[in-house]
Backbone as JSON Lines, residues from 0, in Angstrom:
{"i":0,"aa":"X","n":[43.0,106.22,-7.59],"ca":[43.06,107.64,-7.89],"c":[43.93,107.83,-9.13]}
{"i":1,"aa":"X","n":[43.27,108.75,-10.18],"ca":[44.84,109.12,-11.28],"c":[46.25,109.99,-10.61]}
{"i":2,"aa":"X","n":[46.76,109.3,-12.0],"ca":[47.91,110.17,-11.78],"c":[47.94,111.68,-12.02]}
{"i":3,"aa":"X","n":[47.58,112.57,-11.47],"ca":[47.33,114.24,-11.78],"c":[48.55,114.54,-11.31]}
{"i":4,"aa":"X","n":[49.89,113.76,-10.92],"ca":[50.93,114.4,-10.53],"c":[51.92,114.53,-12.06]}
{"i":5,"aa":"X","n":[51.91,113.98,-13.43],"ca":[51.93,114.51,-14.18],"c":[52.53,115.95,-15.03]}
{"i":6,"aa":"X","n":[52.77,116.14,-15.94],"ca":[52.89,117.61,-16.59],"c":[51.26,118.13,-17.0]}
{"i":7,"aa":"X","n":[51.19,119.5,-16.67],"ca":[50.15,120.05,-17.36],"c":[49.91,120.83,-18.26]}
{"i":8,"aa":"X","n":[49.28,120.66,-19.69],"ca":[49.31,121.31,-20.87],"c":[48.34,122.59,-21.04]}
{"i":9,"aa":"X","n":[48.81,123.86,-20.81],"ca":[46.88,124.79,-20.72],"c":[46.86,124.7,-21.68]}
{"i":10,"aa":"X","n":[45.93,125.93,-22.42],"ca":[45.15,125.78,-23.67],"c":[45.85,126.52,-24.55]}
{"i":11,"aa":"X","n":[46.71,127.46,-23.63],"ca":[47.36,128.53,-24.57],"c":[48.97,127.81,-25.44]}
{"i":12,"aa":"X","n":[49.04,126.31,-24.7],"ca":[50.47,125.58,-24.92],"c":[51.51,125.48,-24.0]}
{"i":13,"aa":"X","n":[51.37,126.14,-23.03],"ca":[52.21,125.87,-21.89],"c":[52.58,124.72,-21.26]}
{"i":14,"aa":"X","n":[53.39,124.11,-21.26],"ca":[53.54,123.15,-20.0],"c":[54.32,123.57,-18.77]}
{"i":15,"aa":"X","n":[53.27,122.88,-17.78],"ca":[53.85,123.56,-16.26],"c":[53.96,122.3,-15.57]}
{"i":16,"aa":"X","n":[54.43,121.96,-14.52],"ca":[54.35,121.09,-13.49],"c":[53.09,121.28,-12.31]}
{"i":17,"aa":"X","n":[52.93,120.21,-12.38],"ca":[51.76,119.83,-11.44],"c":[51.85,120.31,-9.97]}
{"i":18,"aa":"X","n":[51.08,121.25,-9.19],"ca":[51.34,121.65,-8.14],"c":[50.32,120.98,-7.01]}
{"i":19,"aa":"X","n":[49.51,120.56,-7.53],"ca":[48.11,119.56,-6.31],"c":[48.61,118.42,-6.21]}
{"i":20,"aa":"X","n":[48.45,118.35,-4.38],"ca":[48.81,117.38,-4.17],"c":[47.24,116.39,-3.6]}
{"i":21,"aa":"X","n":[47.14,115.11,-3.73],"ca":[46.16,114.44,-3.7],"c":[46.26,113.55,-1.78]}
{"i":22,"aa":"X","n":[45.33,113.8,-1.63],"ca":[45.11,113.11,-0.06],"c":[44.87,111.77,0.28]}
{"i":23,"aa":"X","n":[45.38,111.12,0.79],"ca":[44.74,109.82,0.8],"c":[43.52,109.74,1.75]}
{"i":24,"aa":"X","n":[42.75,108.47,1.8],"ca":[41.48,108.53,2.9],"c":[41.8,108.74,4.12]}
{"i":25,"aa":"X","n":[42.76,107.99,5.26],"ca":[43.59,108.46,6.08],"c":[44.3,109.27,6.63]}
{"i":26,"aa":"X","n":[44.86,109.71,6.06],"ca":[46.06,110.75,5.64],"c":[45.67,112.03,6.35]}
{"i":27,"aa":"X","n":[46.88,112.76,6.65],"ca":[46.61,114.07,6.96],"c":[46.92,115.23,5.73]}
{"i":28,"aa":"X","n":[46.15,115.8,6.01],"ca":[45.78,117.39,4.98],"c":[47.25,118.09,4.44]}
{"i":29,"aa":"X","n":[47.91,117.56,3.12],"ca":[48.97,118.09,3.65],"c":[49.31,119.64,3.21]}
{"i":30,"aa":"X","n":[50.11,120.62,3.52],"ca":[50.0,122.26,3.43],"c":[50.46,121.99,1.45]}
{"i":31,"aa":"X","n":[49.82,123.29,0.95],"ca":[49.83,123.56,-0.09],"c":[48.46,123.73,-1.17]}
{"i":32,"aa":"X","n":[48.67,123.09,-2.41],"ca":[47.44,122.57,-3.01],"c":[47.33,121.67,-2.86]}
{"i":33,"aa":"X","n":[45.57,121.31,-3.25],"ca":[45.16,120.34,-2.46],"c":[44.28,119.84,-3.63]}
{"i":34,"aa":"X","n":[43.55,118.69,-4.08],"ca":[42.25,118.2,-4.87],"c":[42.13,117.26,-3.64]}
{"i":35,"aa":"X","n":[40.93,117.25,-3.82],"ca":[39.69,116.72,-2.98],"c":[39.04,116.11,-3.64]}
{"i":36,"aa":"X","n":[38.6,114.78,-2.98],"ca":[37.33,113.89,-3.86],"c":[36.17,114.52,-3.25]}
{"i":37,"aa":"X","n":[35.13,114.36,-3.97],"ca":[33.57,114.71,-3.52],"c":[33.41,114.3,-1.76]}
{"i":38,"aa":"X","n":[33.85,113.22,-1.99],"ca":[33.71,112.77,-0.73],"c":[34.62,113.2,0.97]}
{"i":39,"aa":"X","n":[35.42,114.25,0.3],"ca":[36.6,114.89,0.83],"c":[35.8,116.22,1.42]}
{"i":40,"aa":"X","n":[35.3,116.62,0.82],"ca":[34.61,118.08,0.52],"c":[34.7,118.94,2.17]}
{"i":41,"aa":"X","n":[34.64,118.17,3.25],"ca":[34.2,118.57,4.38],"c":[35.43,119.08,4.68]}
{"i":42,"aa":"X","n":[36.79,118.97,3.99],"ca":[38.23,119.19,4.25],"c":[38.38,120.73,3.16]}
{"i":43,"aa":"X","n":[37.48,120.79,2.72],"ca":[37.83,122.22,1.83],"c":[38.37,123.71,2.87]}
{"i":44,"aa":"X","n":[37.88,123.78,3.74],"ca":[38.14,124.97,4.78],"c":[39.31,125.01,5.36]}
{"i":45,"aa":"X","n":[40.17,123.75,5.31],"ca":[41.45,123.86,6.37],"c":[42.15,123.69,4.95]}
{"i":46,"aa":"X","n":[42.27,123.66,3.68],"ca":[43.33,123.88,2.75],"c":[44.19,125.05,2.7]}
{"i":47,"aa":"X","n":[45.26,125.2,3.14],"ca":[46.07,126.54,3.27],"c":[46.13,127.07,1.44]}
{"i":48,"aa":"X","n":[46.66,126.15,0.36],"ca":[46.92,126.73,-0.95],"c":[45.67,126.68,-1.47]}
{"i":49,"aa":"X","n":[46.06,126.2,-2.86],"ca":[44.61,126.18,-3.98],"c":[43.85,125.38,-3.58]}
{"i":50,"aa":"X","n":[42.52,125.44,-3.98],"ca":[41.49,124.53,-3.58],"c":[41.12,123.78,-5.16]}
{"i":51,"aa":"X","n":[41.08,122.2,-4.68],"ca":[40.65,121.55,-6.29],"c":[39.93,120.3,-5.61]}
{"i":52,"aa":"X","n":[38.91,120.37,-6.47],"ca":[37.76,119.24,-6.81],"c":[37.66,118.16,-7.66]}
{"i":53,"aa":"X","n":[38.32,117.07,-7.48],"ca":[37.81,115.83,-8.6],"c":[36.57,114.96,-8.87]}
{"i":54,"aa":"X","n":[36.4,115.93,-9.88],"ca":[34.59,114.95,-10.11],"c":[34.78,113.88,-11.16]}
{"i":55,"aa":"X","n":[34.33,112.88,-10.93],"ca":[34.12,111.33,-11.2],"c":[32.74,111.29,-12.18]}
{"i":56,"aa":"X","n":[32.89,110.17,-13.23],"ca":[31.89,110.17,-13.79],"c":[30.69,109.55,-12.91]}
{"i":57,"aa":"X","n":[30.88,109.71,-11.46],"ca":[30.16,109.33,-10.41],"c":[29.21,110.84,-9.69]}
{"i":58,"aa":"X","n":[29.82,111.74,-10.07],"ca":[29.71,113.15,-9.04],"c":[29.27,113.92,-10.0]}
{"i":59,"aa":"X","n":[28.14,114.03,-10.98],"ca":[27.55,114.73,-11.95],"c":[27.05,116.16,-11.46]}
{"i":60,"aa":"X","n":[27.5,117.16,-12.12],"ca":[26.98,118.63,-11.06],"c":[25.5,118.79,-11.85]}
{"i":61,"aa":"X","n":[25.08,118.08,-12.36],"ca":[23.35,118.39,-12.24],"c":[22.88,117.94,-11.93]}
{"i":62,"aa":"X","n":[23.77,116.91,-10.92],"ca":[22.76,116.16,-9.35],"c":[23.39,116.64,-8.03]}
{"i":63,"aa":"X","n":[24.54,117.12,-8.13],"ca":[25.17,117.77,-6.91],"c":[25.67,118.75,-6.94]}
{"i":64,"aa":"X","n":[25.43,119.61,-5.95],"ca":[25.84,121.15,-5.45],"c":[27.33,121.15,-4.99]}
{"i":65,"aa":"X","n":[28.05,122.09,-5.51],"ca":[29.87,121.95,-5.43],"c":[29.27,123.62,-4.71]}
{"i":66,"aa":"X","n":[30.95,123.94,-3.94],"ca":[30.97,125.04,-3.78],"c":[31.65,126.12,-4.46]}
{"i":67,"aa":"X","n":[31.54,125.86,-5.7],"ca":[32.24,126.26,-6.84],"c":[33.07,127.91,-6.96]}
{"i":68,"aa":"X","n":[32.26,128.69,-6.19],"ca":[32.89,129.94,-5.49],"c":[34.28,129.75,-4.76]}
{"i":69,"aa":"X","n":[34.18,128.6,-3.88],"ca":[35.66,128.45,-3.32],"c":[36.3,127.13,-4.19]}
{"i":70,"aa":"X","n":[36.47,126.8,-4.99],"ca":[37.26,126.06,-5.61],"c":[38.1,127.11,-6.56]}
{"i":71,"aa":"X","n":[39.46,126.48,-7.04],"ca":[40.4,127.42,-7.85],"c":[40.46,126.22,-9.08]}
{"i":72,"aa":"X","n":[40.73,125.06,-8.9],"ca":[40.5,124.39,-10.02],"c":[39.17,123.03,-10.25]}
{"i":73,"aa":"X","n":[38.68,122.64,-10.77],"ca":[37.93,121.28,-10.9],"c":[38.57,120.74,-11.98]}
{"i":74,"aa":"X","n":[39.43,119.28,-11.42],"ca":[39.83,118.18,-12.24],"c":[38.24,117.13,-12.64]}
{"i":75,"aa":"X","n":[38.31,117.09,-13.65],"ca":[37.26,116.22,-14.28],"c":[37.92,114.8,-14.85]}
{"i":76,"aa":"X","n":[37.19,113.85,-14.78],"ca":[37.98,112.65,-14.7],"c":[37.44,112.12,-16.16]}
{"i":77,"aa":"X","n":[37.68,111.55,-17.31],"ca":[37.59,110.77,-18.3],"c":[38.04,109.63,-17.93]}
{"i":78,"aa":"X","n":[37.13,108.83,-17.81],"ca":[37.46,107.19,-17.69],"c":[37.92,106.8,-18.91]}
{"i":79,"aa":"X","n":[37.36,106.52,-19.86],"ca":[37.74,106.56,-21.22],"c":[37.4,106.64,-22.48]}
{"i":80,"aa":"X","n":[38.15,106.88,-23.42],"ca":[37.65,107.57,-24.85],"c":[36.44,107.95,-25.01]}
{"i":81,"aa":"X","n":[35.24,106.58,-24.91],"ca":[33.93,106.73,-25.1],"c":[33.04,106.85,-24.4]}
{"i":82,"aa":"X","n":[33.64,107.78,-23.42],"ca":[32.7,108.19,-22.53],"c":[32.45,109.75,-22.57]}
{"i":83,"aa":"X","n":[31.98,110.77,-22.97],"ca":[31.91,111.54,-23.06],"c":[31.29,112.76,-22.12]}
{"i":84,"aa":"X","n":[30.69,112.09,-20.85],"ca":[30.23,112.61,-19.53],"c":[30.79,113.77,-19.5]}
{"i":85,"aa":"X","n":[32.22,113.55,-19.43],"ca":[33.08,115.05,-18.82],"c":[32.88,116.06,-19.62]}
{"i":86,"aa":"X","n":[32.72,116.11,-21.23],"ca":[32.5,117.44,-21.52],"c":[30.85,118.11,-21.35]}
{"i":87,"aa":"X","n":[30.41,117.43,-21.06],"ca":[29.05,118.01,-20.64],"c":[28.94,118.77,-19.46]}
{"i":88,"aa":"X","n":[30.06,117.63,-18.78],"ca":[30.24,118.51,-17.16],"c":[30.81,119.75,-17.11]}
{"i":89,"aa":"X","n":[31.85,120.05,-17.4],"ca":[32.73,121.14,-18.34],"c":[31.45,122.19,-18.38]}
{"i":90,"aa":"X","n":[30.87,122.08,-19.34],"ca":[29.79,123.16,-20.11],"c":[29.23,123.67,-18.97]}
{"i":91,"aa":"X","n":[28.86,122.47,-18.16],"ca":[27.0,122.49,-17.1],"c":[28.17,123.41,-15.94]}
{"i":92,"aa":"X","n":[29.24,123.21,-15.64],"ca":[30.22,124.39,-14.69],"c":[29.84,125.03,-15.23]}
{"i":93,"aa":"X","n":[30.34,125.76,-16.35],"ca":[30.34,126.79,-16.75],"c":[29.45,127.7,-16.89]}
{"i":94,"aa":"X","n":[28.33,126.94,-17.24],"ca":[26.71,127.25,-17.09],"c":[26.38,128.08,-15.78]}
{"i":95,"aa":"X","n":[27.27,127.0,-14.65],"ca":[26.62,127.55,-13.58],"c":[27.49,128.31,-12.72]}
{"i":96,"aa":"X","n":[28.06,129.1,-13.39],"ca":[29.23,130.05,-13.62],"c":[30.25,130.11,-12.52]}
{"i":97,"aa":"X","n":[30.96,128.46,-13.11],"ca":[32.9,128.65,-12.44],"c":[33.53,128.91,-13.04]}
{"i":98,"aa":"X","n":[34.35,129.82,-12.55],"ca":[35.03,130.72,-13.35],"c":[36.81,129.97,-12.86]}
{"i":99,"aa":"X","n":[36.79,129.5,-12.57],"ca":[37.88,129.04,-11.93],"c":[38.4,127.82,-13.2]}
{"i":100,"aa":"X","n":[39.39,127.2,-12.94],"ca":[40.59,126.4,-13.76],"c":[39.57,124.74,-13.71]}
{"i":101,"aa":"X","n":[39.43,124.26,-15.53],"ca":[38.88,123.18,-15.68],"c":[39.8,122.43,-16.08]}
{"i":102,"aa":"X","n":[40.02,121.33,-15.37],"ca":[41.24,120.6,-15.67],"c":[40.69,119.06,-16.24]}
{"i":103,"aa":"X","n":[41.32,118.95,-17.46],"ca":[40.77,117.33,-18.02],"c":[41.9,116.38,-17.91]}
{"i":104,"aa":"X","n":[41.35,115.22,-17.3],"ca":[42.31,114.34,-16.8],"c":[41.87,112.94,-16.97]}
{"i":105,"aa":"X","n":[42.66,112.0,-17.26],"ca":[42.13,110.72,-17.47],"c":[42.65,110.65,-18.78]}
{"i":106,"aa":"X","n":[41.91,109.81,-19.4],"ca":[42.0,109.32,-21.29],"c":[42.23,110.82,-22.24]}
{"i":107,"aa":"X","n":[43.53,111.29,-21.94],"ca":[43.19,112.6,-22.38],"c":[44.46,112.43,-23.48]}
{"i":108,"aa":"X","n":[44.57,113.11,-25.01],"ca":[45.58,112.68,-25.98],"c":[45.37,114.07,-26.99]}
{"i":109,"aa":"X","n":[46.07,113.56,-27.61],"ca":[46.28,115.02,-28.72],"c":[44.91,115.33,-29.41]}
{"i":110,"aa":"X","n":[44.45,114.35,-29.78],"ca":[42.82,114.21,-30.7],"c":[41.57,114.94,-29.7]}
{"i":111,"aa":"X","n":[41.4,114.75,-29.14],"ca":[40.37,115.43,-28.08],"c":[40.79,116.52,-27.69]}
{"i":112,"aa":"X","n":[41.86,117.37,-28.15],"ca":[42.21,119.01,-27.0],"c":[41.31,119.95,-27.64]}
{"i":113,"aa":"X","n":[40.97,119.79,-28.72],"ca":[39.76,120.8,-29.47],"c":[38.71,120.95,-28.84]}
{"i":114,"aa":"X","n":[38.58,119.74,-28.41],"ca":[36.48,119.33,-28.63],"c":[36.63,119.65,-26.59]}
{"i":115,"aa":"X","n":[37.9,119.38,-25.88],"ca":[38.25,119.88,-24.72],"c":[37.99,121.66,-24.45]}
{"i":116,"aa":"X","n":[38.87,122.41,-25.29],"ca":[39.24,123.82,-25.38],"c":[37.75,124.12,-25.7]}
{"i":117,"aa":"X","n":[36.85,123.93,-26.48],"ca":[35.9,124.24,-26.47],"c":[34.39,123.74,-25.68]}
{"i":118,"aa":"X","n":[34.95,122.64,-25.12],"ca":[33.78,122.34,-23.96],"c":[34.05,123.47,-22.51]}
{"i":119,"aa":"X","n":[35.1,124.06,-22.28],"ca":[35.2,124.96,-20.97],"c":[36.59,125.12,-20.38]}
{"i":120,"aa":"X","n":[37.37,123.54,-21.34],"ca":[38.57,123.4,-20.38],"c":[39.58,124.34,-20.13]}
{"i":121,"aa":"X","n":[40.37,124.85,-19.07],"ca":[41.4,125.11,-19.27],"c":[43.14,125.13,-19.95]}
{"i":122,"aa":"X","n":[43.0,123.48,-19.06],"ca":[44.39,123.0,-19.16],"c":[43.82,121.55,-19.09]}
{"i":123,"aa":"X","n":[44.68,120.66,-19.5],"ca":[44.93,119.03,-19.56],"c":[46.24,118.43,-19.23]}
{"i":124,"aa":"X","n":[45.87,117.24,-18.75],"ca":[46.63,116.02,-18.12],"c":[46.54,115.34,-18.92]}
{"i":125,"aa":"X","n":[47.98,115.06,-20.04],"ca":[48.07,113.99,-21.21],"c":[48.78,112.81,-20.61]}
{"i":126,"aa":"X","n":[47.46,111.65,-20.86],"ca":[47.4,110.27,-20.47],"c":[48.99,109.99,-21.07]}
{"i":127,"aa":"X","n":[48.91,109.34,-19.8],"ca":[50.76,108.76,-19.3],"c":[51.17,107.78,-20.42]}
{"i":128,"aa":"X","n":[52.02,108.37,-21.01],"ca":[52.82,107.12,-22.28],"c":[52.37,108.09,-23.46]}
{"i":129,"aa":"X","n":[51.65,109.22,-23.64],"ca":[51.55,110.37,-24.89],"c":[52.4,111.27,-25.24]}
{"i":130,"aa":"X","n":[52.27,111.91,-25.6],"ca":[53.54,112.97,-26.29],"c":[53.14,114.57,-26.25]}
{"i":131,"aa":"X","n":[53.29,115.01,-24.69],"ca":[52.41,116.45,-24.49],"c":[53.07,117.46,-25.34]}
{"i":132,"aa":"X","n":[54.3,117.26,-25.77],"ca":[55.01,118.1,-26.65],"c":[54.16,118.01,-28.43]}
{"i":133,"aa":"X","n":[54.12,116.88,-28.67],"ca":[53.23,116.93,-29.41],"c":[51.33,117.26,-29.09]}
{"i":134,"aa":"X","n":[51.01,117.06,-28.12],"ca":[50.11,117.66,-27.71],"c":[49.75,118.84,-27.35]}
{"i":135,"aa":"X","n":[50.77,119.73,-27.59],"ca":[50.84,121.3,-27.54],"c":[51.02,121.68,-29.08]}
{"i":136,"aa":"X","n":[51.59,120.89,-29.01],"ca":[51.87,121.65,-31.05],"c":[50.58,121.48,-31.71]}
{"i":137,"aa":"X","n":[49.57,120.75,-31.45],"ca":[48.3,120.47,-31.85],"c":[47.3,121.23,-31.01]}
{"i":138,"aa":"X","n":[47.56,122.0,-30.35],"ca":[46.47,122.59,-30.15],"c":[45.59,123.82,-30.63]}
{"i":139,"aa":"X","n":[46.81,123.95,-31.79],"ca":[45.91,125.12,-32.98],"c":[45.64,124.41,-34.27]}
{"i":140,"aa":"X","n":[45.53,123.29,-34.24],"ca":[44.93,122.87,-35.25],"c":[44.07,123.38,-35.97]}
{"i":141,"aa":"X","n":[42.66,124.01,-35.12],"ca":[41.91,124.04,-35.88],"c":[41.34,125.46,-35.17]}
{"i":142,"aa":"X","n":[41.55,126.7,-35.89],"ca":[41.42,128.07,-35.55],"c":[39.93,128.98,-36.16]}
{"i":143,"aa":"X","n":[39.04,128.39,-36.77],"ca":[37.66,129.02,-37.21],"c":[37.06,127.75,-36.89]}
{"i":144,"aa":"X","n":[36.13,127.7,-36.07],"ca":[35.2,126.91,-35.56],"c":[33.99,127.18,-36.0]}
{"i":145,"aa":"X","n":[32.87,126.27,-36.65],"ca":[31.91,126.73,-37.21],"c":[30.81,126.81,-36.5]}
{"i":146,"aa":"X","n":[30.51,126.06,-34.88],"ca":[29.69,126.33,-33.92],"c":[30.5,127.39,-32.88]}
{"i":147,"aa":"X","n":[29.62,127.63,-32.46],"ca":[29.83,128.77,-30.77],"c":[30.11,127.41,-29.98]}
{"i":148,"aa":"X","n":[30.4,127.86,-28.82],"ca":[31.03,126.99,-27.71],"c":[30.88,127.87,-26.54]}
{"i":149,"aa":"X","n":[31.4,127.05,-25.43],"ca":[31.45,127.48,-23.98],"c":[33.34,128.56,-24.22]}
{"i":150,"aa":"X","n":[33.72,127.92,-25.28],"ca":[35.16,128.74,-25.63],"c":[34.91,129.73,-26.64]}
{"i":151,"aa":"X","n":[33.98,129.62,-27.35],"ca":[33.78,130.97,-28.46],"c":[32.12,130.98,-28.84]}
{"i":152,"aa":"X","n":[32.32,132.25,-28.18],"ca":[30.83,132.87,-27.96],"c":[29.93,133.34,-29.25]}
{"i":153,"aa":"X","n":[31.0,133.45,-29.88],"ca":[30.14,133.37,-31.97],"c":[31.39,132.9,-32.38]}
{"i":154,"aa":"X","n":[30.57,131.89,-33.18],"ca":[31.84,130.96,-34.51],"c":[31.91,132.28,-35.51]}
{"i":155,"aa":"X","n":[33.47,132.19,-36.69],"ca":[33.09,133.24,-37.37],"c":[32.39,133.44,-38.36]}
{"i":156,"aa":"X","n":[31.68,132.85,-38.84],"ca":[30.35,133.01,-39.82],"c":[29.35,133.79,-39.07]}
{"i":157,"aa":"X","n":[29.16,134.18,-38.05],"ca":[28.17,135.06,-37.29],"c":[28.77,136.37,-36.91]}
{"i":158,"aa":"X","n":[30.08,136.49,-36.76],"ca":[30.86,137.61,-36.43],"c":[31.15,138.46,-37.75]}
{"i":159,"aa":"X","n":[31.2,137.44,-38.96],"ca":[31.38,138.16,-40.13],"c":[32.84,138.55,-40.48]}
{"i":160,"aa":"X","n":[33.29,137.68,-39.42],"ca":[34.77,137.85,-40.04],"c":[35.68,136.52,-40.92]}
């Protein structure tokens, strides 16, 4: 399992502390927030706090039905750099309208929070040994985007501004 116990960076630059706690296979349910593996799912109803989902580049939501209405966050997992699965997944949520907290986790670093912020994400989990302080200071890098996104609904060459 990753480490999602971590600091978390949103999009706006914040860093907060990690409040989900992760279950083991055994284990009992413990009170608070909670992420759940796919395979957990049947434990979503007895979570007293937030409800969170970790999808695996195994658990693709345009082969499986989430209950995306009761989830508060979905952690998405990046195995690494060159895998690009998760921002598709990102979008295809969004598509299928969760409105709830997209959390990117795994191979996650200062270079990717753009192409993140504009696939759906919320907030990010900067891979352990990075520099989230510097990974916040970079997240306005780059402020006129020349495509639309799941984060900006007209780039500004279409808005005219």
């Amino acid at each position: 399992m990753l480490n999602i116990a971590l600091q978390v960076l949103s999009k706006d630059g914040t860093i907060a502390d990690n409040t989900y706690q992760v279950i083991a296979e055994d284990s009992v349910l413990p009170q608070g927030d909670v992420v759940l593996t796919t395979a957990q799912l049947d434990q979503l109803a007895n979570i007293s706090g937030k409800k969170g989902l970790l999808i695996t580049v195994d658990d693709s939501p345009e082969v499986n039905q989430y209950p995306l209405d009761q989830l508060d966050t979905i952690f998405i997992e990046f195995a690494g750099f060159n895998d690009g699965r998760g921002y598709s997944f990102a979008a295809l949520l969004r598509r299928q309208g969760f409105q709830g907290e997209l959390r990117a986790i795994g191979d996650i670093f200062k270079d990717v929070l753009n192409y993140l912020k504009r696939s759906g994400f919320d907030s990010f989990v900067i891979k352990e040994g990075k520099d989230i302080q510097e990974a916040a200071a970079g997240l306005n890098d780059f402020k006129n985007p020349y495509q639309a996104s799941t984060a900006v609904a007209q780039a500004s060459y279409q808005t005219g501004a």
